Amino acid sequence: MKRIFTSVEKMCCEFYPAFYLYHSIYKNVMRNEIKLANITSNDVVLNIGCGAIPFTALHIVQMTGAKVIALDKDKEAVEKAKKCLSKYKLQKNIEIALGDGIVENLPDFTVAIIALHVKEKATMLENLKLTKSPGARVVFRQPAVGYENEYGSLPDKYVPDGKISQKMKTFKESYLYHIS
């Protein structure tokens, strides 16, 4: 399923009606996550796993005015994301970069949103705890029952500080964690 979505995103980003439709599907998800993490225009949001259609970054900028640094480890997705943002003149407050959020030095951030398809969620959370961003909020999309093996999930020992329900097939909740 992950590979299908990745391929669809890469195809859709070139065709505006498909780009817009794909982007619009996540509007309520992002509205919920913005509320959960209390994202404002004063935040710097790190979006890990942005894909070729950086809908998380776009919604955050459009709904809050925050600055977003969006990472993806797929070089083709990064190039396509940059191209589509430029083509549709949507690049304001969004920086797209190559990176996986685990091994490189991460920029300072106040909020991080981790895409569902980032499989090593526990490793990601531990890595984010080591950053120089104390007080930051981190949002993870937890897979729905039956999708844990494909997308990875946070073990039960990681009790969230907050959570919100989502009406998506592949994930039903977004979890909030505070970095201390």
PDB file of N, CA, C and O in Angstrom, residues 48-90:
ATOM      1  N   ILE A  48       8.518  15.379   8.740  1.00  0.00           N
ATOM      2  CA  ILE A  48       9.386  14.288   8.301  1.00  0.00           C
ATOM      3  C   ILE A  48       8.558  13.283   7.506  1.00  0.00           C
ATOM      4  O   ILE A  48       7.582  12.731   8.007  1.00  0.00           O
ATOM      5  N   GLY A  49       8.961  13.096   6.244  1.00  0.00           N
ATOM      6  CA  GLY A  49       8.245  12.207   5.335  1.00  0.00           C
ATOM      7  C   GLY A  49       7.230  12.970   4.502  1.00  0.00           C
ATOM      8  O   GLY A  49       6.079  12.571   4.400  1.00  0.00           O
ATOM      9  N   CYS A  50       7.665  14.061   3.862  1.00  0.00           N
ATOM     10  CA  CYS A  50       6.721  14.953   3.169  1.00  0.00           C
ATOM     11  C   CYS A  50       6.197  14.402   1.854  1.00  0.00           C
ATOM     12  O   CYS A  50       5.112  14.779   1.430  1.00  0.00           O
ATOM     13  N   GLY A  51       6.934  13.546   1.184  1.00  0.00           N
ATOM     14  CA  GLY A  51       6.482  12.991  -0.086  1.00  0.00           C
ATOM     15  C   GLY A  51       6.504  14.007  -1.216  1.00  0.00           C
ATOM     16  O   GLY A  51       6.921  15.152  -1.050  1.00  0.00           O
ATOM     17  N   ALA A  52       6.036  13.583  -2.384  1.00  0.00           N
ATOM     18  CA  ALA A  52       6.044  14.431  -3.582  1.00  0.00           C
ATOM     19  C   ALA A  52       4.963  15.510  -3.527  1.00  0.00           C
ATOM     20  O   ALA A  52       5.064  16.534  -4.196  1.00  0.00           O
ATOM     21  N   ILE A  53       3.912  15.268  -2.766  1.00  0.00           N
ATOM     22  CA  ILE A  53       2.882  16.279  -2.528  1.00  0.00           C
ATOM     23  C   ILE A  53       2.942  16.599  -1.040  1.00  0.00           C
ATOM     24  O   ILE A  53       2.375  15.884  -0.222  1.00  0.00           O
ATOM     25  N   PRO A  54       3.630  17.672  -0.686  1.00  0.00           N
ATOM     26  CA  PRO A  54       3.837  17.990   0.722  1.00  0.00           C
ATOM     27  C   PRO A  54       2.589  18.615   1.362  1.00  0.00           C
ATOM     28  O   PRO A  54       2.589  19.757   1.806  1.00  0.00           O
ATOM     29  N   PHE A  55       1.506  17.831   1.410  1.00  0.00           N
ATOM     30  CA  PHE A  55       0.217  18.345   1.880  1.00  0.00           C
ATOM     31  C   PHE A  55       0.270  18.776   3.340  1.00  0.00           C
ATOM     32  O   PHE A  55      -0.374  19.756   3.718  1.00  0.00           O
ATOM     33  N   THR A  56       1.043  18.077   4.176  1.00  0.00           N
ATOM     34  CA  THR A  56       1.153  18.482   5.580  1.00  0.00           C
ATOM     35  C   THR A  56       1.742  19.882   5.660  1.00  0.00           C
ATOM     36  O   THR A  56       1.198  20.761   6.335  1.00  0.00           O
ATOM     37  N   ALA A  57       2.846  20.102   4.961  1.00  0.00           N
ATOM     38  CA  ALA A  57       3.491  21.416   4.963  1.00  0.00           C
ATOM     39  C   ALA A  57       2.548  22.487   4.421  1.00  0.00           C
ATOM     40  O   ALA A  57       2.421  23.573   5.007  1.00  0.00           O
ATOM     41  N   LEU A  58       1.886  22.193   3.325  1.00  0.00           N
ATOM     42  CA  LEU A  58       0.974  23.170   2.723  1.00  0.00           C
ATOM     43  C   LEU A  58      -0.159  23.555   3.670  1.00  0.00           C
ATOM     44  O   LEU A  58      -0.453  24.739   3.847  1.00  0.00           O
ATOM     45  N   HIS A  59      -0.793  22.568   4.266  1.00  0.00           N
ATOM     46  CA  HIS A  59      -1.907  22.867   5.177  1.00  0.00           C
ATOM     47  C   HIS A  59      -1.440  23.664   6.390  1.00  0.00           C
ATOM     48  O   HIS A  59      -2.133  24.582   6.828  1.00  0.00           O
ATOM     49  N   ILE A  60      -0.286  23.318   6.928  1.00  0.00           N
ATOM     50  CA  ILE A  60       0.217  24.046   8.100  1.00  0.00           C
ATOM     51  C   ILE A  60       0.429  25.519   7.749  1.00  0.00           C
ATOM     52  O   ILE A  60      -0.003  26.408   8.475  1.00  0.00           O
ATOM     53  N   VAL A  61       1.080  25.771   6.623  1.00  0.00           N
ATOM     54  CA  VAL A  61       1.323  27.156   6.207  1.00  0.00           C
ATOM     55  C   VAL A  61      -0.003  27.866   5.939  1.00  0.00           C
ATOM     56  O   VAL A  61      -0.220  28.990   6.392  1.00  0.00           O
ATOM     57  N   GLN A  62      -0.905  27.216   5.204  1.00  0.00           N
ATOM     58  CA  GLN A  62      -2.176  27.846   4.850  1.00  0.00           C
ATOM     59  C   GLN A  62      -3.071  28.085   6.065  1.00  0.00           C
ATOM     60  O   GLN A  62      -3.781  29.079   6.130  1.00  0.00           O
ATOM     61  N   MET A  63      -3.041  27.185   7.044  1.00  0.00           N
ATOM     62  CA  MET A  63      -3.933  27.300   8.195  1.00  0.00           C
ATOM     63  C   MET A  63      -3.343  28.095   9.361  1.00  0.00           C
ATOM     64  O   MET A  63      -4.093  28.601  10.186  1.00  0.00           O
ATOM     65  N   THR A  64      -1.998  28.176   9.436  1.00  0.00           N
ATOM     66  CA  THR A  64      -1.394  28.825  10.604  1.00  0.00           C
ATOM     67  C   THR A  64      -0.393  29.930  10.262  1.00  0.00           C
ATOM     68  O   THR A  64      -0.127  30.773  11.101  1.00  0.00           O
ATOM     69  N   GLY A  65       0.230  29.853   9.098  1.00  0.00           N
ATOM     70  CA  GLY A  65       1.286  30.796   8.756  1.00  0.00           C
ATOM     71  C   GLY A  65       2.640  30.422   9.324  1.00  0.00           C
ATOM     72  O   GLY A  65       3.614  31.172   9.192  1.00  0.00           O
ATOM     73  N   ALA A  66       2.744  29.258   9.957  1.00  0.00           N
ATOM     74  CA  ALA A  66       4.028  28.799  10.522  1.00  0.00           C
ATOM     75  C   ALA A  66       5.016  28.503   9.397  1.00  0.00           C
ATOM     76  O   ALA A  66       4.630  28.234   8.258  1.00  0.00           O
ATOM     77  N   LYS A  67       6.292  28.519   9.733  1.00  0.00           N
ATOM     78  CA  LYS A  67       7.349  28.111   8.803  1.00  0.00           C
ATOM     79  C   LYS A  67       7.462  26.591   8.880  1.00  0.00           C
ATOM     80  O   LYS A  67       7.385  26.010   9.964  1.00  0.00           O
ATOM     81  N   VAL A  68       7.650  25.935   7.729  1.00  0.00           N
ATOM     82  CA  VAL A  68       7.756  24.473   7.691  1.00  0.00           C
ATOM     83  C   VAL A  68       9.036  24.061   6.973  1.00  0.00           C
ATOM     84  O   VAL A  68       9.353  24.566   5.901  1.00  0.00           O
ATOM     85  N   ILE A  69       9.752  23.137   7.598  1.00  0.00           N
ATOM     86  CA  ILE A  69      10.905  22.484   6.973  1.00  0.00           C
ATOM     87  C   ILE A  69      10.472  21.047   6.742  1.00  0.00           C
ATOM     88  O   ILE A  69      10.220  20.300   7.690  1.00  0.00           O
ATOM     89  N   ALA A  70      10.322  20.670   5.473  1.00  0.00           N
ATOM     90  CA  ALA A  70       9.800  19.354   5.113  1.00  0.00           C
ATOM     91  C   ALA A  70      10.921  18.476   4.569  1.00  0.00           C
ATOM     92  O   ALA A  70      11.632  18.878   3.651  1.00  0.00           O
ATOM     93  N   LEU A  71      11.073  17.293   5.162  1.00  0.00           N
ATOM     94  CA  LEU A  71      12.119  16.347   4.765  1.00  0.00           C
ATOM     95  C   LEU A  71      11.516  15.099   4.148  1.00  0.00           C
ATOM     96  O   LEU A  71      10.441  14.652   4.555  1.00  0.00           O
ATOM     97  N   ASP A  72      12.238  14.529   3.214  1.00  0.00           N
ATOM     98  CA  ASP A  72      11.909  13.195   2.708  1.00  0.00           C
ATOM     99  C   ASP A  72      13.219  12.538   2.307  1.00  0.00           C
ATOM    100  O   ASP A  72      14.138  13.221   1.835  1.00  0.00           O
ATOM    101  N   LYS A  73      13.316  11.227   2.492  1.00  0.00           N
ATOM    102  CA  LYS A  73      14.552  10.522   2.144  1.00  0.00           C
ATOM    103  C   LYS A  73      14.590  10.087   0.684  1.00  0.00           C
ATOM    104  O   LYS A  73      15.619   9.647   0.199  1.00  0.00           O
ATOM    105  N   ASP A  74      13.483  10.227  -0.023  1.00  0.00           N
ATOM    106  CA  ASP A  74      13.379   9.870  -1.433  1.00  0.00           C
ATOM    107  C   ASP A  74      13.742  11.096  -2.276  1.00  0.00           C
ATOM    108  O   ASP A  74      12.992  12.071  -2.326  1.00  0.00           O
ATOM    109  N   LYS A  75      14.902  11.033  -2.929  1.00  0.00           N
ATOM    110  CA  LYS A  75      15.394  12.174  -3.705  1.00  0.00           C
ATOM    111  C   LYS A  75      14.403  12.598  -4.793  1.00  0.00           C
ATOM    112  O   LYS A  75      14.178  13.791  -5.011  1.00  0.00           O
ATOM    113  N   GLU A  76      13.782  11.633  -5.468  1.00  0.00           N
ATOM    114  CA  GLU A  76      12.815  11.958  -6.520  1.00  0.00           C
ATOM    115  C   GLU A  76      11.601  12.691  -5.930  1.00  0.00           C
ATOM    116  O   GLU A  76      11.117  13.670  -6.503  1.00  0.00           O
ATOM    117  N   ALA A  77      11.127  12.238  -4.765  1.00  0.00           N
ATOM    118  CA  ALA A  77       9.983  12.902  -4.113  1.00  0.00           C
ATOM    119  C   ALA A  77      10.339  14.333  -3.733  1.00  0.00           C
ATOM    120  O   ALA A  77       9.523  15.247  -3.909  1.00  0.00           O
ATOM    121  N   VAL A  78      11.554  14.552  -3.228  1.00  0.00           N
ATOM    122  CA  VAL A  78      11.996  15.899  -2.852  1.00  0.00           C
ATOM    123  C   VAL A  78      12.016  16.810  -4.076  1.00  0.00           C
ATOM    124  O   VAL A  78      11.512  17.945  -4.032  1.00  0.00           O
ATOM    125  N   GLU A  79      12.583  16.325  -5.160  1.00  0.00           N
ATOM    126  CA  GLU A  79      12.644  17.134  -6.389  1.00  0.00           C
ATOM    127  C   GLU A  79      11.243  17.445  -6.914  1.00  0.00           C
ATOM    128  O   GLU A  79      10.970  18.573  -7.325  1.00  0.00           O
ATOM    129  N   LYS A  80      10.372  16.456  -6.911  1.00  0.00           N
ATOM    130  CA  LYS A  80       9.000  16.675  -7.377  1.00  0.00           C
ATOM    131  C   LYS A  80       8.250  17.637  -6.456  1.00  0.00           C
ATOM    132  O   LYS A  80       7.489  18.480  -6.921  1.00  0.00           O
ATOM    133  N   ALA A  81       8.455  17.522  -5.147  1.00  0.00           N
ATOM    134  CA  ALA A  81       7.796  18.427  -4.200  1.00  0.00           C
ATOM    135  C   ALA A  81       8.246  19.866  -4.449  1.00  0.00           C
ATOM    136  O   ALA A  81       7.421  20.788  -4.498  1.00  0.00           O
ATOM    137  N   LYS A  82       9.536  20.063  -4.620  1.00  0.00           N
ATOM    138  CA  LYS A  82      10.057  21.409  -4.899  1.00  0.00           C
ATOM    139  C   LYS A  82       9.464  21.954  -6.194  1.00  0.00           C
ATOM    140  O   LYS A  82       9.053  23.115  -6.266  1.00  0.00           O
ATOM    141  N   LYS A  83       9.430  21.096  -7.206  1.00  0.00           N
ATOM    142  CA  LYS A  83       8.927  21.510  -8.523  1.00  0.00           C
ATOM    143  C   LYS A  83       7.443  21.874  -8.456  1.00  0.00           C
ATOM    144  O   LYS A  83       7.032  22.906  -8.990  1.00  0.00           O
ATOM    145  N   CYS A  84       6.638  21.052  -7.780  1.00  0.00           N
ATOM    146  CA  CYS A  84       5.207  21.340  -7.764  1.00  0.00           C
ATOM    147  C   CYS A  84       4.907  22.578  -6.922  1.00  0.00           C
ATOM    148  O   CYS A  84       4.047  23.373  -7.281  1.00  0.00           O
ATOM    149  N   LEU A  85       5.622  22.784  -5.813  1.00  0.00           N
ATOM    150  CA  LEU A  85       5.399  23.993  -5.016  1.00  0.00           C
ATOM    151  C   LEU A  85       5.738  25.238  -5.821  1.00  0.00           C
ATOM    152  O   LEU A  85       5.010  26.233  -5.776  1.00  0.00           O
ATOM    153  N   SER A  86       6.819  25.168  -6.585  1.00  0.00           N
ATOM    154  CA  SER A  86       7.203  26.292  -7.425  1.00  0.00           C
ATOM    155  C   SER A  86       6.185  26.498  -8.557  1.00  0.00           C
ATOM    156  O   SER A  86       5.745  27.620  -8.803  1.00  0.00           O
ATOM    157  N   LYS A  87       5.807  25.418  -9.196  1.00  0.00           N
ATOM    158  CA  LYS A  87       4.867  25.478 -10.322  1.00  0.00           C
ATOM    159  C   LYS A  87       3.535  26.096  -9.906  1.00  0.00           C
ATOM    160  O   LYS A  87       2.966  26.908 -10.632  1.00  0.00           O
ATOM    161  N   TYR A  88       3.042  25.732  -8.734  1.00  0.00           N
ATOM    162  CA  TYR A  88       1.748  26.232  -8.261  1.00  0.00           C
ATOM    163  C   TYR A  88       1.897  27.451  -7.351  1.00  0.00           C
ATOM    164  O   TYR A  88       0.931  27.895  -6.741  1.00  0.00           O
ATOM    165  N   LYS A  89       3.135  27.975  -7.257  1.00  0.00           N
ATOM    166  CA  LYS A  89       3.438  29.167  -6.453  1.00  0.00           C
ATOM    167  C   LYS A  89       2.970  29.017  -5.001  1.00  0.00           C
ATOM    168  O   LYS A  89       2.322  29.887  -4.439  1.00  0.00           O
ATOM    169  N   LEU A  90       3.338  27.881  -4.407  1.00  0.00           N
ATOM    170  CA  LEU A  90       2.938  27.551  -3.041  1.00  0.00           C
ATOM    171  C   LEU A  90       4.135  27.410  -2.098  1.00  0.00           C
ATOM    172  O   LEU A  90       3.988  26.908  -0.991  1.00  0.00           O
TER     173      LEU A  90
END
